[in-house]
PDB file of C-alpha atoms in Angstrom:
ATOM      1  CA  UNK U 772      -4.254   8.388-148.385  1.00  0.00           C
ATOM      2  CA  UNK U 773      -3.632   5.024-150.165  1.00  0.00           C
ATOM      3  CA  UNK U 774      -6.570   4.607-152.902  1.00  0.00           C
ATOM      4  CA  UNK U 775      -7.844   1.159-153.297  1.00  0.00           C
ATOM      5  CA  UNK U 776     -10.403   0.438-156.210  1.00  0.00           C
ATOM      6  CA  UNK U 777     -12.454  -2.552-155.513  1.00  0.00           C
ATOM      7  CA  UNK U 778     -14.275  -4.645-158.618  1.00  0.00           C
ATOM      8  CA  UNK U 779     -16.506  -7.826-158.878  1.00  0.00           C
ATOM      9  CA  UNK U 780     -19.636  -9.237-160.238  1.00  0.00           C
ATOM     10  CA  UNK U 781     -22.918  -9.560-159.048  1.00  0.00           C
ATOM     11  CA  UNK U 782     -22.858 -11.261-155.844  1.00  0.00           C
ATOM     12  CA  UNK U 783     -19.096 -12.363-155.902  1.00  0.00           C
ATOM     13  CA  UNK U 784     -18.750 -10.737-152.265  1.00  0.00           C
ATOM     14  CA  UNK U 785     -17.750  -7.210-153.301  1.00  0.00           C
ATOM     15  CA  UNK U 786     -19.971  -5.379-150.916  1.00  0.00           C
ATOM     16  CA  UNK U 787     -18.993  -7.304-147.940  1.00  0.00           C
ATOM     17  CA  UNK U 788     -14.999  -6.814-148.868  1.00  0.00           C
ATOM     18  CA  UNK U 789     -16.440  -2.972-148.907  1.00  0.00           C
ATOM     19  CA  UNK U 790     -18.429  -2.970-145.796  1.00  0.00           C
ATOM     20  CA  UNK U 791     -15.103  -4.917-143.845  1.00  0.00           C
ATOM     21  CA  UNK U 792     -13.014  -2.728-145.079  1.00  0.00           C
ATOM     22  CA  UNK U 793     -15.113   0.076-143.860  1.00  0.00           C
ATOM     23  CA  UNK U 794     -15.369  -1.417-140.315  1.00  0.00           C
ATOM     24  CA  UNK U 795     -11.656  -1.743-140.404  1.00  0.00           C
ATOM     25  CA  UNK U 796     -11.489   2.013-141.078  1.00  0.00           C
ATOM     26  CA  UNK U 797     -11.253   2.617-144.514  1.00  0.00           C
ATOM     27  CA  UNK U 798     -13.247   5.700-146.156  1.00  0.00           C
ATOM     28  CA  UNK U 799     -15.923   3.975-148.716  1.00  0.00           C
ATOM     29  CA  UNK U 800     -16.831   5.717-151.883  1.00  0.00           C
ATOM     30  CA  UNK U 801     -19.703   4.243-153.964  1.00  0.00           C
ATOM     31  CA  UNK U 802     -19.243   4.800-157.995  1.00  0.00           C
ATOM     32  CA  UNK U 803     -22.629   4.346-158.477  1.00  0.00           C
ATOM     33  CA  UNK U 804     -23.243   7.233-155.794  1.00  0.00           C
ATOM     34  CA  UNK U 805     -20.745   9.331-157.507  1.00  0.00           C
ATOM     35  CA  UNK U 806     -22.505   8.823-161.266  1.00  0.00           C
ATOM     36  CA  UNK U 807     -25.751   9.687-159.721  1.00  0.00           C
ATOM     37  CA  UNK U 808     -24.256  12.673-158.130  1.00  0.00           C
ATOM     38  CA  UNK U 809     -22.984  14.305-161.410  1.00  0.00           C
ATOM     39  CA  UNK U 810     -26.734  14.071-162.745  1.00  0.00           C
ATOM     40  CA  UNK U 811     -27.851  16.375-160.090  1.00  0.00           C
ATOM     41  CA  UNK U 812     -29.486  19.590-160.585  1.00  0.00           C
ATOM     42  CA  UNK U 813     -26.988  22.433-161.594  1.00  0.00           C
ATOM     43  CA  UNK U 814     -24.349  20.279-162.276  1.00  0.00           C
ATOM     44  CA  UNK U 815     -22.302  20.701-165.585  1.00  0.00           C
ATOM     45  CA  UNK U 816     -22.913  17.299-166.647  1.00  0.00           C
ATOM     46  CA  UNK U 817     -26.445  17.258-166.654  1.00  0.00           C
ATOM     47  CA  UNK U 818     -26.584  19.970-169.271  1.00  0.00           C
ATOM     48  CA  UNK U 819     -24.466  18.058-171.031  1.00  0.00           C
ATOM     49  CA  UNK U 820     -26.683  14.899-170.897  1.00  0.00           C
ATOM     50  CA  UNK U 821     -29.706  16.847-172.151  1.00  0.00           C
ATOM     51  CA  UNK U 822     -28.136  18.371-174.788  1.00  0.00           C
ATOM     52  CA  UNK U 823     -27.614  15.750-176.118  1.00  0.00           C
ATOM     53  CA  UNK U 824     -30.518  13.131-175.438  1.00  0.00           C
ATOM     54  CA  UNK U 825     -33.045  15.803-174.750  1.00  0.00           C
ATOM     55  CA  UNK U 826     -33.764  18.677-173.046  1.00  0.00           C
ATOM     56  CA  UNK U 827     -37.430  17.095-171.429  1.00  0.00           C
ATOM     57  CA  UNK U 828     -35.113  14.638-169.444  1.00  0.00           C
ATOM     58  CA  UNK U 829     -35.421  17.697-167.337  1.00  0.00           C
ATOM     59  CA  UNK U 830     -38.424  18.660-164.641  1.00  0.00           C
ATOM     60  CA  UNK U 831     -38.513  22.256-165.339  1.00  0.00           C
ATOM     61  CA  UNK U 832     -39.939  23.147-162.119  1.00  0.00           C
ATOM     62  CA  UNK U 833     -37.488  20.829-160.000  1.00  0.00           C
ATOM     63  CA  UNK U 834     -34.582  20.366-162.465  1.00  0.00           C
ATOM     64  CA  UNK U 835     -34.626  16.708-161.498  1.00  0.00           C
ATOM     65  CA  UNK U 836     -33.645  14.491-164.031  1.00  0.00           C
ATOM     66  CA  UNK U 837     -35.988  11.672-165.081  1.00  0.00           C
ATOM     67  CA  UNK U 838     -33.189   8.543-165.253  1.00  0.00           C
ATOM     68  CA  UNK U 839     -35.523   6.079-166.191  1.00  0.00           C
ATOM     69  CA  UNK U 840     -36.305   8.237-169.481  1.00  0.00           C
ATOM     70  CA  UNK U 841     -32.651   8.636-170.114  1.00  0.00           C
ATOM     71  CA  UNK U 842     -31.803   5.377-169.390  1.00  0.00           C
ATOM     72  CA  UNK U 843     -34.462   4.383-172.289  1.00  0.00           C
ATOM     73  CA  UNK U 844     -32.717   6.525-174.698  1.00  0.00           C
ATOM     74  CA  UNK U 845     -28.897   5.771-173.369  1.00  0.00           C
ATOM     75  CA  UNK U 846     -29.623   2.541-174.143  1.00  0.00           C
ATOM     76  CA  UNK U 847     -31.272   1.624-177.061  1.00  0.00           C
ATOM     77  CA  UNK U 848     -28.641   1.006-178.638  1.00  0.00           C
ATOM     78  CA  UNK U 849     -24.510   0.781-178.136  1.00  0.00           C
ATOM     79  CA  UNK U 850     -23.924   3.910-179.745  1.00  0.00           C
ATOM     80  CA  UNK U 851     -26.068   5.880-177.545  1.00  0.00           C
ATOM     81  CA  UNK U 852     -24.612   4.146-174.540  1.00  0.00           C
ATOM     82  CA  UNK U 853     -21.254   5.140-175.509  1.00  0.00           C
ATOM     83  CA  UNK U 854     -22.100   8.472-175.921  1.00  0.00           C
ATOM     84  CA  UNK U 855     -23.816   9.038-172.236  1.00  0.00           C
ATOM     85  CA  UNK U 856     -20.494   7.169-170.904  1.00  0.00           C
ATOM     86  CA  UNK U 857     -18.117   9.701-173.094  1.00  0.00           C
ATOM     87  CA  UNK U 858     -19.865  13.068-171.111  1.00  0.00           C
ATOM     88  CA  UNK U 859     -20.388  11.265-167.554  1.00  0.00           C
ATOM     89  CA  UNK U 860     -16.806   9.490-167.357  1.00  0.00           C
ATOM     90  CA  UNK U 861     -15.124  13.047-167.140  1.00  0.00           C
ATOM     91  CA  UNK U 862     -17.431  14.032-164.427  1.00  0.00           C
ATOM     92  CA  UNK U 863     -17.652  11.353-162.521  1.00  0.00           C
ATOM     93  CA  UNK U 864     -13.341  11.625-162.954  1.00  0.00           C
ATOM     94  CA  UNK U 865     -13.416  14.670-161.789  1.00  0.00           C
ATOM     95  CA  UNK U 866     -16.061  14.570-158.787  1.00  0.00           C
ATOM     96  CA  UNK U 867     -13.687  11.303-157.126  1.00  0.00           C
ATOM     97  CA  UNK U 868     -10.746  13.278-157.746  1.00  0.00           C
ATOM     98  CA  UNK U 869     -12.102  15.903-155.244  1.00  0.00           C
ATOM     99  CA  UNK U 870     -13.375  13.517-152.915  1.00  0.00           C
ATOM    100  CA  UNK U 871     -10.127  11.606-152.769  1.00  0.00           C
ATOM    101  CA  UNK U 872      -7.974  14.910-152.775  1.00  0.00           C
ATOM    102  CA  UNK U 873     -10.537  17.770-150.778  1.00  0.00           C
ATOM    103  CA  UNK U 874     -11.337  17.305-146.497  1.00  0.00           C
ATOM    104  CA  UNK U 875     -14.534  15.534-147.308  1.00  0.00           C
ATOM    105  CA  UNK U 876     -13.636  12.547-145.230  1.00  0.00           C
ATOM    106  CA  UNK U 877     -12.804  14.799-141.976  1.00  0.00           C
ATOM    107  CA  UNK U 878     -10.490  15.957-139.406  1.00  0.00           C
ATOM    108  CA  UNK U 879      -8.999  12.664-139.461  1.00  0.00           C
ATOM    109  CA  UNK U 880      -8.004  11.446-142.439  1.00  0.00           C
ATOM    110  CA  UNK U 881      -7.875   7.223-143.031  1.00  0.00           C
ATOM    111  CA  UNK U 882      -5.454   5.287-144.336  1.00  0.00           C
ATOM    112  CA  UNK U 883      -7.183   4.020-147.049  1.00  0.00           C
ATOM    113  CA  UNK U 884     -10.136   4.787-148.802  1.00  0.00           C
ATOM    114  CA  UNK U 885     -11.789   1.975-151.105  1.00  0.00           C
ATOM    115  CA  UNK U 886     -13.815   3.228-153.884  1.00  0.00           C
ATOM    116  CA  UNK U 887     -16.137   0.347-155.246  1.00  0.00           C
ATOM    117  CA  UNK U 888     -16.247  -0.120-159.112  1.00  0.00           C
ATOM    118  CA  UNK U 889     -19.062  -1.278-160.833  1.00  0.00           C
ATOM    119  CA  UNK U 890     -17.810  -2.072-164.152  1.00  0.00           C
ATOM    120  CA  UNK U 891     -14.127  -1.743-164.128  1.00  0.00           C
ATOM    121  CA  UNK U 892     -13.559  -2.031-167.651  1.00  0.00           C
ATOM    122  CA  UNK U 893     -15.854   1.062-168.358  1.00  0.00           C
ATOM    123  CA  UNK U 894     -13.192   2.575-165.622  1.00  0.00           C
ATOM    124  CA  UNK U 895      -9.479   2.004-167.340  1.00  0.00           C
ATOM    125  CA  UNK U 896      -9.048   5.541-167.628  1.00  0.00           C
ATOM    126  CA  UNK U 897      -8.781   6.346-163.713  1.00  0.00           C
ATOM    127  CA  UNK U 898      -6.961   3.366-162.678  1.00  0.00           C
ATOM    128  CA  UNK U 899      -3.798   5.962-162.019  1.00  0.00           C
ATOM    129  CA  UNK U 900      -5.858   7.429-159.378  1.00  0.00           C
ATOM    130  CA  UNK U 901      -5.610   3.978-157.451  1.00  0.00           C
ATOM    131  CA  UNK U 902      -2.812   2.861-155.790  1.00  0.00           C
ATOM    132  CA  UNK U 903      -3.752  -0.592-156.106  1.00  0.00           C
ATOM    133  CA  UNK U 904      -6.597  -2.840-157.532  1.00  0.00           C
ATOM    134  CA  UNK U 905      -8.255  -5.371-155.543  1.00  0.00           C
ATOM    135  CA  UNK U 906     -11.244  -7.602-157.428  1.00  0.00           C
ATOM    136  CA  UNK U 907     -13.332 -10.342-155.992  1.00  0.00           C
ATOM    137  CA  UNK U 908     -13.588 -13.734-157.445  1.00  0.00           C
ATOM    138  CA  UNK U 909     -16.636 -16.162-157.099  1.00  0.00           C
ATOM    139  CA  UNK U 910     -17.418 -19.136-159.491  1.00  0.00           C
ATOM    140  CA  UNK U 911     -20.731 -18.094-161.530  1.00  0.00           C
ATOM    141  CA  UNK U 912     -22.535 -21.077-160.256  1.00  0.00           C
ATOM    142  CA  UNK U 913     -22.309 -19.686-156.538  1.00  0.00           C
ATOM    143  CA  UNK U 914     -22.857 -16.418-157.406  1.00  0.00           C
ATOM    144  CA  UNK U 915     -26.144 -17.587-159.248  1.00  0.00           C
ATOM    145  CA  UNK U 916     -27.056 -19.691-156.430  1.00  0.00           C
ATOM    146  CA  UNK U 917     -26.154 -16.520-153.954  1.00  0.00           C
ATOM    147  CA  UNK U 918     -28.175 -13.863-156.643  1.00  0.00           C
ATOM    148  CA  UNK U 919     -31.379 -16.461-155.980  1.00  0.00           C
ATOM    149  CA  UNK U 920     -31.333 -16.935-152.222  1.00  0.00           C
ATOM    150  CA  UNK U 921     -31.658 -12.863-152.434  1.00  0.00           C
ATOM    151  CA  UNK U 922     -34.821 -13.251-154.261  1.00  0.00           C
ATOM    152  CA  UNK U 923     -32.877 -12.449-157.366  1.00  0.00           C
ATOM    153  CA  UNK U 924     -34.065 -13.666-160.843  1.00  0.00           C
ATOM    154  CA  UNK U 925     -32.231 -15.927-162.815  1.00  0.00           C
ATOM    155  CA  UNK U 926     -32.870 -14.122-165.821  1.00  0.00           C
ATOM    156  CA  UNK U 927     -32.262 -11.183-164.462  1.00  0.00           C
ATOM    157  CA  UNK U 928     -28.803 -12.122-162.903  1.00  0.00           C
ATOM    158  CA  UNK U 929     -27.276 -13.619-166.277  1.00  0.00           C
ATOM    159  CA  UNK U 930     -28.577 -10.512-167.691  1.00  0.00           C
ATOM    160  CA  UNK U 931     -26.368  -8.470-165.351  1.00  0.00           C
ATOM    161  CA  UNK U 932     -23.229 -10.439-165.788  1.00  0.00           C
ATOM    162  CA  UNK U 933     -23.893 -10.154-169.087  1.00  0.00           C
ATOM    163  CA  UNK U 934     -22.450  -6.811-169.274  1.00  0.00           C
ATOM    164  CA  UNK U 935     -19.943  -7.025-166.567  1.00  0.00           C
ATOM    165  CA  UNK U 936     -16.032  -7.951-167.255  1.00  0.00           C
ATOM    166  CA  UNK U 937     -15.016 -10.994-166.693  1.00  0.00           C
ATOM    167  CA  UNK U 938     -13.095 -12.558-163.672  1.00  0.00           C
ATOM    168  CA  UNK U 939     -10.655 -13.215-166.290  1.00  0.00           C
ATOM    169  CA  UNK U 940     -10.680  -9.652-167.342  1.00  0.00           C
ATOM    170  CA  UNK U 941     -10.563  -8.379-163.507  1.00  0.00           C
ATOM    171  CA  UNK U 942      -7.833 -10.474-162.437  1.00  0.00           C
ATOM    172  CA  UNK U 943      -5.501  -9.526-165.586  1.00  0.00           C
ATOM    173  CA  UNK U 944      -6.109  -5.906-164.354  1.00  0.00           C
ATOM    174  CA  UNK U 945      -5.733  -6.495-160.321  1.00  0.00           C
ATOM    175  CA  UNK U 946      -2.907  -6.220-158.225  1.00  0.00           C
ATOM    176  CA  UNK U 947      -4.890  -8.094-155.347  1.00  0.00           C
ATOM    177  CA  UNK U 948      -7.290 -11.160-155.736  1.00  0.00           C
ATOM    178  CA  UNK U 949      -9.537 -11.973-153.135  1.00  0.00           C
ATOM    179  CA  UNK U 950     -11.086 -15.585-153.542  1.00  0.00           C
ATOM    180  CA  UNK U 951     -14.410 -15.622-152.253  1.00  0.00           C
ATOM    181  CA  UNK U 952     -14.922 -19.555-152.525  1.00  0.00           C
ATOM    182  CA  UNK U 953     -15.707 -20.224-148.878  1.00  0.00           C
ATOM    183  CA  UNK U 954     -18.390 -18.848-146.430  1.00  0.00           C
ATOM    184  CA  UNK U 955     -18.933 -15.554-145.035  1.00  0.00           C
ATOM    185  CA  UNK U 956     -16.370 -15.614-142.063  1.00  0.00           C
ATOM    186  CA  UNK U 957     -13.914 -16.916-144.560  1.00  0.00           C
ATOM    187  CA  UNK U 958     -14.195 -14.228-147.234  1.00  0.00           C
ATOM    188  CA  UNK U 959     -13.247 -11.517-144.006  1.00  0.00           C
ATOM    189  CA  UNK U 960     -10.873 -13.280-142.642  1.00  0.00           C
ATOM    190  CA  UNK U 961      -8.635 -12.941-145.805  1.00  0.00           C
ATOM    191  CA  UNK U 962      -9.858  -9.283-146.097  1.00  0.00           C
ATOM    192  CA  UNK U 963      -8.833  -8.596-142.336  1.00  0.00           C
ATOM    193  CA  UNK U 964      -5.110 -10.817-143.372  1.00  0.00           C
ATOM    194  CA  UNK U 965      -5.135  -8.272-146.452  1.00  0.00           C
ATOM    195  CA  UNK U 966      -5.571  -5.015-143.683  1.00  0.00           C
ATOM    196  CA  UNK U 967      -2.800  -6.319-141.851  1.00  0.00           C
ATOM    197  CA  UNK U 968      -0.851  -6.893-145.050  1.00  0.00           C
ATOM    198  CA  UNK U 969      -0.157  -2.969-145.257  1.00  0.00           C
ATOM    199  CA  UNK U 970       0.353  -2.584-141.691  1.00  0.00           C
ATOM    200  CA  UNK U 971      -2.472  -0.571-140.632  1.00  0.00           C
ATOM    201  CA  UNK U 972      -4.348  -0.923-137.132  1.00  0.00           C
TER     202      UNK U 972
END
């Protein structure tokens, strides 16, 4: 199955590529479903997480974790942050590994399966489990002006591209940019000209 890992900012367009793709026939895996995954109760890496930010992150009776708790103590400051990335990355490795590798997709297996990135520079280390990266480009004007039509705050959206890479940084790691400079219909018509690219149907 050809792996394709898909990156951009806040609202450059990167769901819709995903959702397309998707419709086209492509298996979608979510990293942000996959790092909440790993935190699930009995999993490996959630005994790692509380051993070392606390085991009251913990329900005792449920053995749900409280994230907003940990997320107040991941990231008070950089060190901490790097830490809770050093102990999920090798999880969250491992989990897409079996997805992309076990019959979780089916009988029928797809052609492709994209696996959306969040932040692809927190990500370097599985890039040899794609077989090719695609990131979506948007100037940050229009993807403020998109972030606000979506009842996004201002504030709020600078915050978040903040701490994303850059498009300079995603198109020095991409094997495939898709310009998302135009409207809607545009943006899919170069992701359906992409699908055809490889030849699938």
């Amino acid at each position: 199955m050809y792996t394709v890992f898909l990156a951009g900012g806040t609202a450059s367009g990167k769901s819709t590529v995903a959702r397309q793709l998707e419709r086209l026939g492509a298996w979608r895996i979510d990293l942000d479903e996959v790092s909440r995954a790993v935190l699930a109760p009995g999993e490996p890496c959630l005994d790692e997480v509380c051993a070392a930010f606390g085991d009251d992150l913990v329900d005792p009776e449920t053995g749900e974790l409280d994230r907003a708790l940990l997320a107040k103590r991941a990231f008070e400051s950089e060190e901490s942050t790097a830490l809770l990335e050093r102990i999920e990355l090798p999880h969250i490795r491992d989990m897409l590994l079996r997805m992309l590798t076990s019959g979780i997709c089916g009988q029928t297996e797809p052609v492709a399966c994209v696996v959306e990135v969040p932040l692809l520079d927190r990500m370097e280390s599985m890039l040899d489990l794609a077989d090719e990266v695609v990131v979506v480009t948007c100037p940050l004007e229009v993807r403020r002006s998109r972030a606000e039509g979506r009842g996004m705050d201002p504030s709020d959206f600078d915050r978040r591209v903040s701490g994303q890479p850059t498009d300079d940084y995603l198109r020095a790691h991409a094997d495939t940019v898709i310009s998302n400079t135009g409207d809607e219909s545009s943006l899919l018509a170069e992701v359906n000209d992409w699908w055809a690219s490889h030849g699938w149907s």
